[in-house]
Tab-separated table of C-alpha atoms in Angstrom:
chain	number	residue	atom	x	y	z
A	292	MET	CA	-68.878	40.055	-3.047
A	293	ASP	CA	-71.049	37.025	-2.344
A	294	ALA	CA	-72.850	34.926	-4.946
A	295	VAL	CA	-76.060	36.955	-4.737
A	296	GLU	CA	-74.212	40.225	-5.355
A	297	VAL	CA	-72.338	38.731	-8.306
A	298	ALA	CA	-75.570	37.474	-9.838
A	299	GLY	CA	-77.065	40.908	-9.317
A	300	CYS	CA	-74.300	42.468	-11.414
A	301	PHE	CA	-75.628	40.567	-14.444
A	302	ARG	CA	-79.213	41.778	-14.095
A	303	ASP	CA	-80.380	43.645	-17.203
A	304	LYS	CA	-76.845	43.493	-18.659
A	305	THR	CA	-75.772	42.585	-22.187
A	306	ILE	CA	-72.787	40.256	-22.122
A	307	LEU	CA	-70.417	39.192	-24.878
A	308	VAL	CA	-68.886	35.759	-24.270
A	309	THR	CA	-66.048	34.280	-26.306
A	310	GLY	CA	-65.124	30.619	-25.909
A	311	SER	CA	-68.667	29.504	-25.067
A	312	THR	CA	-68.149	26.121	-26.787
A	313	GLY	CA	-65.298	25.302	-24.394
A	314	PHE	CA	-65.524	23.505	-21.058
A	315	LEU	CA	-65.626	26.633	-18.891
A	316	GLY	CA	-67.639	28.583	-21.446
A	317	LYS	CA	-70.557	26.140	-21.344
A	318	LEU	CA	-70.595	26.208	-17.533
A	319	LEU	CA	-70.596	29.999	-17.546
A	320	VAL	CA	-73.507	30.334	-19.976
A	321	GLU	CA	-75.595	27.778	-18.076
A	322	LYS	CA	-74.820	29.360	-14.710
A	323	ILE	CA	-75.762	32.872	-15.839
A	324	LEU	CA	-79.075	31.692	-17.317
A	325	ARG	CA	-79.830	29.686	-14.180
A	326	VAL	CA	-78.939	32.169	-11.429
A	327	GLN	CA	-79.753	35.382	-13.302
A	328	PRO	CA	-82.586	34.794	-15.804
A	329	ASP	CA	-83.031	38.587	-15.891
A	330	VAL	CA	-79.806	38.997	-17.840
A	331	LYS	CA	-80.667	41.139	-20.842
A	332	LYS	CA	-78.772	39.267	-23.542
A	333	LEU	CA	-75.857	36.880	-24.075
A	334	TYR	CA	-73.924	37.273	-27.314
A	335	LEU	CA	-71.956	34.060	-27.912
A	336	LEU	CA	-69.115	34.608	-30.375
A	337	VAL	CA	-68.035	31.408	-32.156
A	338	ARG	CA	-65.821	30.690	-35.135
A	339	ALA	CA	-68.197	30.225	-38.052
A	340	PRO	CA	-68.525	31.443	-41.658
A	341	ASP	CA	-72.040	32.828	-41.233
A	342	ALA	CA	-74.915	33.356	-38.803
A	343	ALA	CA	-76.619	30.049	-39.615
A	344	SER	CA	-73.435	28.083	-38.939
A	345	ALA	CA	-72.857	29.986	-35.700
A	346	GLU	CA	-76.383	29.157	-34.518
A	347	GLN	CA	-75.890	25.494	-35.364
A	348	ARG	CA	-72.621	25.371	-33.377
A	349	ILE	CA	-74.276	26.925	-30.331
A	350	LEU	CA	-77.242	24.546	-30.513
A	351	SER	CA	-75.125	21.405	-30.925
A	352	GLN	CA	-72.020	22.216	-28.881
A	353	VAL	CA	-73.495	24.314	-26.065
A	354	LEU	CA	-77.268	24.360	-25.542
A	355	GLY	CA	-77.781	20.779	-26.680
A	356	LYS	CA	-75.580	19.356	-23.922
A	357	ASP	CA	-76.902	17.564	-20.819
A	358	LEU	CA	-75.473	20.440	-18.770
A	359	PHE	CA	-78.636	22.412	-19.622
A	360	ASN	CA	-81.057	19.692	-18.478
A	361	THR	CA	-81.639	21.506	-15.174
A	362	LEU	CA	-82.837	24.560	-17.077
A	363	ARG	CA	-85.018	22.402	-19.330
A	364	GLU	CA	-86.635	20.792	-16.306
A	365	LYS	CA	-87.088	24.121	-14.552
A	366	HIS	CA	-88.731	25.939	-17.465
A	367	GLY	CA	-90.142	23.011	-19.443
A	368	LEU	CA	-89.145	22.451	-23.053
A	369	ALA	CA	-91.303	25.295	-24.422
A	370	GLY	CA	-90.151	27.664	-21.668
A	371	PHE	CA	-86.502	26.727	-22.206
A	372	GLN	CA	-86.747	27.397	-25.935
A	373	LYS	CA	-88.434	30.739	-25.218
A	374	LEU	CA	-85.651	31.664	-22.762
A	375	ILE	CA	-82.969	30.786	-25.300
A	376	LYS	CA	-84.683	32.732	-28.056
A	377	GLU	CA	-84.936	35.826	-25.843
A	378	LYS	CA	-81.493	35.720	-24.240
A	379	ILE	CA	-79.028	33.938	-26.552
A	380	VAL	CA	-77.634	35.510	-29.731
A	381	PRO	CA	-75.080	33.402	-31.666
A	382	LEU	CA	-72.444	35.578	-33.294
A	383	ALA	CA	-70.240	34.423	-36.173
A	384	GLY	CA	-66.672	35.705	-35.862
A	385	ASP	CA	-63.087	34.900	-34.998
A	386	VAL	CA	-61.142	36.108	-31.939
A	387	GLY	CA	-57.922	35.800	-33.935
A	388	THR	CA	-59.048	38.588	-36.261
A	389	ARG	CA	-59.184	42.308	-35.488
A	390	ASP	CA	-62.690	43.418	-34.419
A	391	PHE	CA	-63.425	39.681	-34.038
A	392	GLY	CA	-64.062	39.540	-37.780
A	393	LEU	CA	-67.317	41.536	-37.528
A	394	ASN	CA	-68.311	43.951	-40.281
A	395	SER	CA	-68.305	47.648	-39.441
A	396	SER	CA	-72.083	48.117	-39.151
A	397	ARG	CA	-72.517	45.059	-36.912
A	398	LEU	CA	-69.509	46.096	-34.848
A	399	GLU	CA	-70.817	49.603	-34.164
A	400	ASP	CA	-74.238	48.399	-33.009
A	401	LEU	CA	-72.761	45.659	-30.850
A	402	CYS	CA	-70.272	47.943	-29.117
A	403	GLU	CA	-73.113	50.254	-28.096
A	404	GLU	CA	-74.991	47.364	-26.480
A	405	ILE	CA	-72.219	45.560	-24.587
A	406	ASP	CA	-71.977	46.034	-20.813
A	407	ILE	CA	-69.665	43.116	-19.992
A	408	ILE	CA	-67.104	41.138	-21.991
A	409	ILE	CA	-66.004	37.690	-20.815
A	410	HIS	CA	-63.105	36.684	-23.032
A	411	GLY	CA	-62.439	32.977	-22.569
A	412	ALA	CA	-61.672	31.824	-26.111
A	413	ALA	CA	-58.343	30.033	-26.449
A	414	THR	CA	-56.777	26.888	-27.765
A	415	THR	CA	-55.571	24.563	-25.013
A	416	SER	CA	-54.237	21.821	-27.285
A	417	PHE	CA	-50.571	20.936	-26.774
A	418	TYR	CA	-50.366	19.994	-30.451
A	419	GLU	CA	-51.981	22.996	-32.128
A	420	ARG	CA	-50.788	24.727	-35.273
A	421	TYR	CA	-48.405	27.491	-34.250
A	422	ASP	CA	-50.143	30.074	-36.440
A	423	VAL	CA	-53.495	29.188	-34.875
A	424	SER	CA	-52.077	29.356	-31.342
A	425	LEU	CA	-50.560	32.779	-31.961
A	426	ALA	CA	-53.737	34.140	-33.539
A	427	THR	CA	-56.060	32.803	-30.844
A	428	ASN	CA	-54.061	33.018	-27.626
A	429	ALA	CA	-51.761	35.977	-28.288
A	430	LEU	CA	-53.516	38.205	-30.803
A	431	GLY	CA	-56.917	37.167	-29.447
A	432	ALA	CA	-56.098	38.792	-26.105
A	433	GLN	CA	-54.869	41.949	-27.845
A	434	TYR	CA	-57.935	42.175	-30.088
A	435	GLY	CA	-60.171	41.598	-27.067
A	436	CYS	CA	-58.698	44.639	-25.337
A	437	GLU	CA	-58.993	46.724	-28.492
A	438	PHE	CA	-62.623	45.672	-28.870
A	439	ALA	CA	-63.356	46.588	-25.238
A	440	LYS	CA	-62.050	50.123	-25.783
A	441	LYS	CA	-64.710	50.624	-28.460
A	442	CYS	CA	-67.567	49.841	-26.059
A	443	PRO	CA	-68.684	53.159	-24.455
A	444	ASN	CA	-70.954	51.472	-21.884
A	445	LEU	CA	-68.569	48.720	-20.837
A	446	LYS	CA	-68.579	47.943	-17.100
A	447	MET	CA	-66.135	45.051	-17.059
A	448	LEU	CA	-63.690	43.080	-19.209
A	449	LEU	CA	-62.886	39.651	-17.787
A	450	HIS	CA	-60.076	37.724	-19.452
A	451	VAL	CA	-59.902	34.010	-18.636
A	452	SER	CA	-56.575	32.192	-18.967
A	453	THR	CA	-55.446	28.645	-18.280
A	454	ALA	CA	-53.392	27.695	-15.236
A	455	PHE	CA	-50.334	27.493	-17.505
A	456	VAL	CA	-49.982	31.276	-17.529
A	457	ALA	CA	-48.665	30.978	-13.966
A	458	GLY	CA	-45.771	28.790	-15.091
A	459	THR	CA	-44.467	26.622	-12.240
A	460	GLN	CA	-45.421	29.053	-9.481
A	461	GLU	CA	-47.508	27.693	-6.624
A	462	GLY	CA	-49.942	29.127	-4.095
A	463	LEU	CA	-52.107	32.235	-4.349
A	464	LEU	CA	-51.002	34.271	-7.357
A	465	PRO	CA	-52.446	37.802	-7.473
A	466	GLU	CA	-52.688	39.599	-10.793
A	467	LYS	CA	-49.848	41.878	-11.726
A	468	ALA	CA	-49.292	43.913	-14.842
A	469	LEU	CA	-46.629	42.742	-17.281
A	470	LYS	CA	-45.100	44.783	-20.060
A	471	MET	CA	-45.675	43.641	-23.624
A	472	GLY	CA	-43.450	40.643	-24.283
A	473	GLN	CA	-42.423	40.245	-20.648
A	474	ALA	CA	-42.255	36.635	-19.468
A	475	LEU	CA	-42.606	35.159	-15.992
A	476	ARG	CA	-39.041	33.871	-16.034
A	477	LEU	CA	-36.330	36.465	-15.636
A	478	GLY	CA	-34.247	37.022	-18.735
A	479	TYR	CA	-36.940	35.735	-21.109
A	480	HIS	CA	-38.817	37.876	-23.628
A	481	LEU	CA	-41.547	37.016	-26.134
A	482	ASP	CA	-41.581	39.098	-29.299
A	483	ILE	CA	-44.991	38.411	-30.842
A	484	GLU	CA	-44.172	40.317	-34.026
A	485	ALA	CA	-41.023	38.255	-34.525
A	486	GLU	CA	-43.019	35.033	-34.031
A	487	LEU	CA	-45.644	36.166	-36.543
A	488	GLN	CA	-42.911	36.971	-39.045
A	489	LEU	CA	-41.413	33.524	-38.491
A	490	VAL	CA	-44.766	31.900	-39.255
A	491	GLU	CA	-45.129	33.880	-42.475
A	492	LYS	CA	-41.552	33.048	-43.474
A	493	VAL	CA	-42.162	29.329	-42.993
A	494	LYS	CA	-45.439	29.473	-44.932
A	495	THR	CA	-43.819	31.432	-47.765
A	496	GLY	CA	-40.962	28.949	-47.942
A	497	LEU	CA	-43.381	26.034	-48.052
A	498	THR	CA	-45.381	27.619	-50.860
A	499	ALA	CA	-42.250	28.371	-52.880
A	500	ALA	CA	-40.815	24.886	-52.393
A	501	LYS	CA	-43.963	22.990	-53.283
A	502	SER	CA	-45.700	25.526	-55.527
A	503	GLY	CA	-49.101	24.975	-53.995
A	504	GLY	CA	-48.425	22.248	-51.456
A	505	SER	CA	-51.312	20.501	-49.744
A	506	ASP	CA	-53.101	21.964	-46.743
A	507	GLN	CA	-52.119	18.823	-44.859
A	508	SER	CA	-48.417	19.573	-45.382
A	509	GLU	CA	-48.845	23.110	-44.052
A	510	LYS	CA	-50.839	21.798	-41.108
A	511	THR	CA	-48.132	19.294	-40.161
A	512	ILE	CA	-45.304	21.815	-40.493
A	513	MET	CA	-47.190	24.419	-38.442
A	514	LYS	CA	-47.795	21.872	-35.681
A	515	GLU	CA	-44.144	20.869	-35.610
A	516	LEU	CA	-43.126	24.518	-35.504
A	517	GLY	CA	-45.391	24.942	-32.500
A	518	LEU	CA	-43.646	22.075	-30.715
A	519	LYS	CA	-40.224	23.528	-31.403
A	520	ARG	CA	-41.238	27.005	-30.225
A	521	THR	CA	-43.206	26.028	-27.150
A	522	ILE	CA	-43.202	22.603	-25.506
A	523	ASP	CA	-41.666	19.162	-25.555
A	524	ALA	CA	-43.231	16.773	-28.054
A	525	LEU	CA	-43.203	13.966	-25.490
A	526	ILE	CA	-46.066	15.608	-23.568
A	527	VAL	CA	-48.130	15.766	-26.751
A	528	ALA	CA	-47.579	12.150	-27.708
A	529	TYR	CA	-48.516	10.881	-24.267
A	530	ASP	CA	-51.513	13.225	-24.109
A	531	GLU	CA	-52.822	11.791	-27.396
A	532	GLN	CA	-51.974	8.230	-26.288
A	533	ALA	CA	-49.956	7.864	-29.461
A	534	PHE	CA	-46.604	7.154	-27.865
A	535	PRO	CA	-46.215	3.936	-25.815
A	536	CYS	CA	-42.567	4.180	-24.790
A	537	PHE	CA	-39.667	6.504	-24.063
A	538	VAL	CA	-37.509	7.159	-27.111
A	539	GLY	CA	-33.747	7.061	-26.826
A	540	ASP	CA	-30.585	5.659	-28.330
A	541	LEU	CA	-30.519	1.939	-27.523
A	542	LYS	CA	-26.774	2.239	-26.913
A	543	ASP	CA	-27.392	4.636	-24.036
A	544	THR	CA	-28.580	3.753	-20.538
A	545	MET	CA	-30.534	6.434	-18.774
A	546	ASP	CA	-32.742	6.955	-15.746
A	547	ALA	CA	-35.933	7.763	-17.654
A	548	LEU	CA	-38.113	7.827	-14.546
A	549	ALA	CA	-35.918	10.509	-13.061
A	550	LEU	CA	-36.301	12.562	-16.234
A	551	PHE	CA	-40.094	12.361	-16.013
A	552	THR	CA	-39.978	13.414	-12.380
A	553	GLY	CA	-38.077	16.515	-13.380
A	554	MET	CA	-40.644	17.302	-16.070
A	555	ARG	CA	-43.569	17.028	-13.675
A	556	LYS	CA	-41.942	19.485	-11.340
A	557	GLY	CA	-41.334	21.910	-14.174
A	558	LYS	CA	-37.555	21.598	-13.938
A	559	SER	CA	-35.159	22.230	-16.776
A	560	PHE	CA	-33.975	19.138	-18.598
A	561	THR	CA	-30.432	20.058	-17.668
A	562	THR	CA	-31.357	19.425	-14.042
A	563	PHE	CA	-31.319	15.658	-13.744
A	564	ASP	CA	-32.659	13.812	-10.700
A	565	ASP	CA	-30.652	10.601	-10.372
A	566	THR	CA	-32.508	9.291	-7.307
A	567	ASN	CA	-33.760	6.210	-9.136
A	568	LEU	CA	-30.345	5.541	-10.599
A	569	THR	CA	-28.763	5.667	-7.136
A	570	ARG	CA	-31.418	3.294	-5.807
A	571	MET	CA	-30.793	0.793	-8.619
A	572	ARG	CA	-27.047	0.888	-7.957
A	573	LYS	CA	-27.638	0.028	-4.302
A	574	GLU	CA	-30.038	-2.798	-5.133
A	575	VAL	CA	-27.638	-4.316	-7.649
A	576	LYS	CA	-24.815	-4.145	-5.130
A	577	MET	CA	-26.950	-5.704	-2.353
A	578	ASN	CA	-27.914	-8.595	-4.653
A	579	GLY	CA	-24.269	-9.265	-5.413
A	580	ASN	CA	-24.658	-8.591	-9.117
A	581	ASP	CA	-22.250	-6.790	-11.422
A	582	GLY	CA	-22.616	-3.070	-10.714
A	583	SER	CA	-20.900	-1.980	-13.913
A	584	LEU	CA	-24.280	-1.807	-15.678
A	585	PHE	CA	-25.102	1.440	-13.858
A	586	ASN	CA	-21.549	2.706	-13.555
A	587	PHE	CA	-21.898	6.000	-15.430
A	588	ASP	CA	-22.332	9.685	-14.671
A	589	VAL	CA	-25.544	11.246	-15.997
A	590	LYS	CA	-23.893	14.648	-15.882
A	591	SER	CA	-21.544	13.589	-18.666
A	592	MET	CA	-24.398	13.297	-21.180
A	593	ASP	CA	-25.079	16.152	-23.594
A	594	TRP	CA	-28.785	16.512	-22.835
A	595	HIS	CA	-29.254	19.490	-25.140
A	596	GLN	CA	-27.913	17.488	-28.076
A	597	TYR	CA	-29.976	14.445	-27.104
A	598	LEU	CA	-33.261	16.325	-26.824
A	599	LEU	CA	-32.880	18.235	-30.099
A	600	ASN	CA	-31.393	15.486	-32.278
A	601	VAL	CA	-32.827	12.269	-30.823
A	602	HIS	CA	-35.729	12.805	-28.465
A	603	VAL	CA	-37.973	15.363	-30.215
A	604	PRO	CA	-37.500	14.024	-33.803
A	605	ALA	CA	-38.222	10.471	-32.644
A	606	VAL	CA	-41.339	11.444	-30.719
A	607	LEU	CA	-42.669	13.362	-33.705
A	608	LYS	CA	-41.966	10.437	-36.034
A	609	TYR	CA	-43.470	7.672	-33.931
A	610	GLY	CA	-46.276	9.802	-32.528
A	611	ARG	CA	-47.490	10.556	-36.066
A	612	LYS	CA	-46.951	6.960	-37.152
A	613	LYS	CA	-49.186	5.755	-34.343
A	614	LYS	CA	-51.912	8.166	-35.467
A	615	GLY	CA	-51.529	7.046	-39.087
A	616	SER	CA	-50.252	10.323	-40.525
A	617	VAL	CA	-46.920	8.924	-41.788
């Protein structure tokens, strides 16, 4: 289908969009209004406690952005406001809740109207609370499918994911169905129910230990749990510009640049590229210096022990310290 045919598919259609406050979501809303002004209605679901708050979020975080200046210029301010009033309907809800948190009467009416669902809501933060990540990215996809099944006039459900769902694969990656819990890597399995139970266990333990601990304590523990269950804390600290150096035992000598190279290529930490180390050995030898400084075998290091007991704890400690949370 070409662009004209795609735009034609949206004519006189009612569309539910999740994730409209995100980068791609804003672009999508603007593009639909610009190329297909005959769209019937756009319901924009955002996390908010009530309708007024949802409307305010849409006005400030979506429609108020410079991205919509082209539409303002095309229609004029009065015409733009008229277009928004006719086409845009802010919807207070939560993708991490069954039925998107909508009450039964609102849900029934909405399901009858919807022709297309574009589900793009997700958290893309590397340092998100684990309970929030599970609710939004895992359960959100499940609840989106369940919601779609309740829409008798639905023509299409489009689920938008980040590039990370492809893992380290390269090239053109066609869609293929995966069984529940199946991972891209052979031998790996994700049990969502087990992860949800783990979250509840940690929260229960925190409540029992502190008898009403602060929300900040729960937030910190949930974020650290997310790091342990998903990614390396080093990526987070660098992403937030809160970590200026590589953490390690000062008694050890290691080829840190080689380690980073392996991370960029998506390799396991147990696969160590010692190219830089070999180069330094040669340079030291050519300069006539003592080569004993680099006379060690990187394969002899217990990288699993190092990462768990030195690397991750240190990054968490100094990353938080830099941000003023410890």
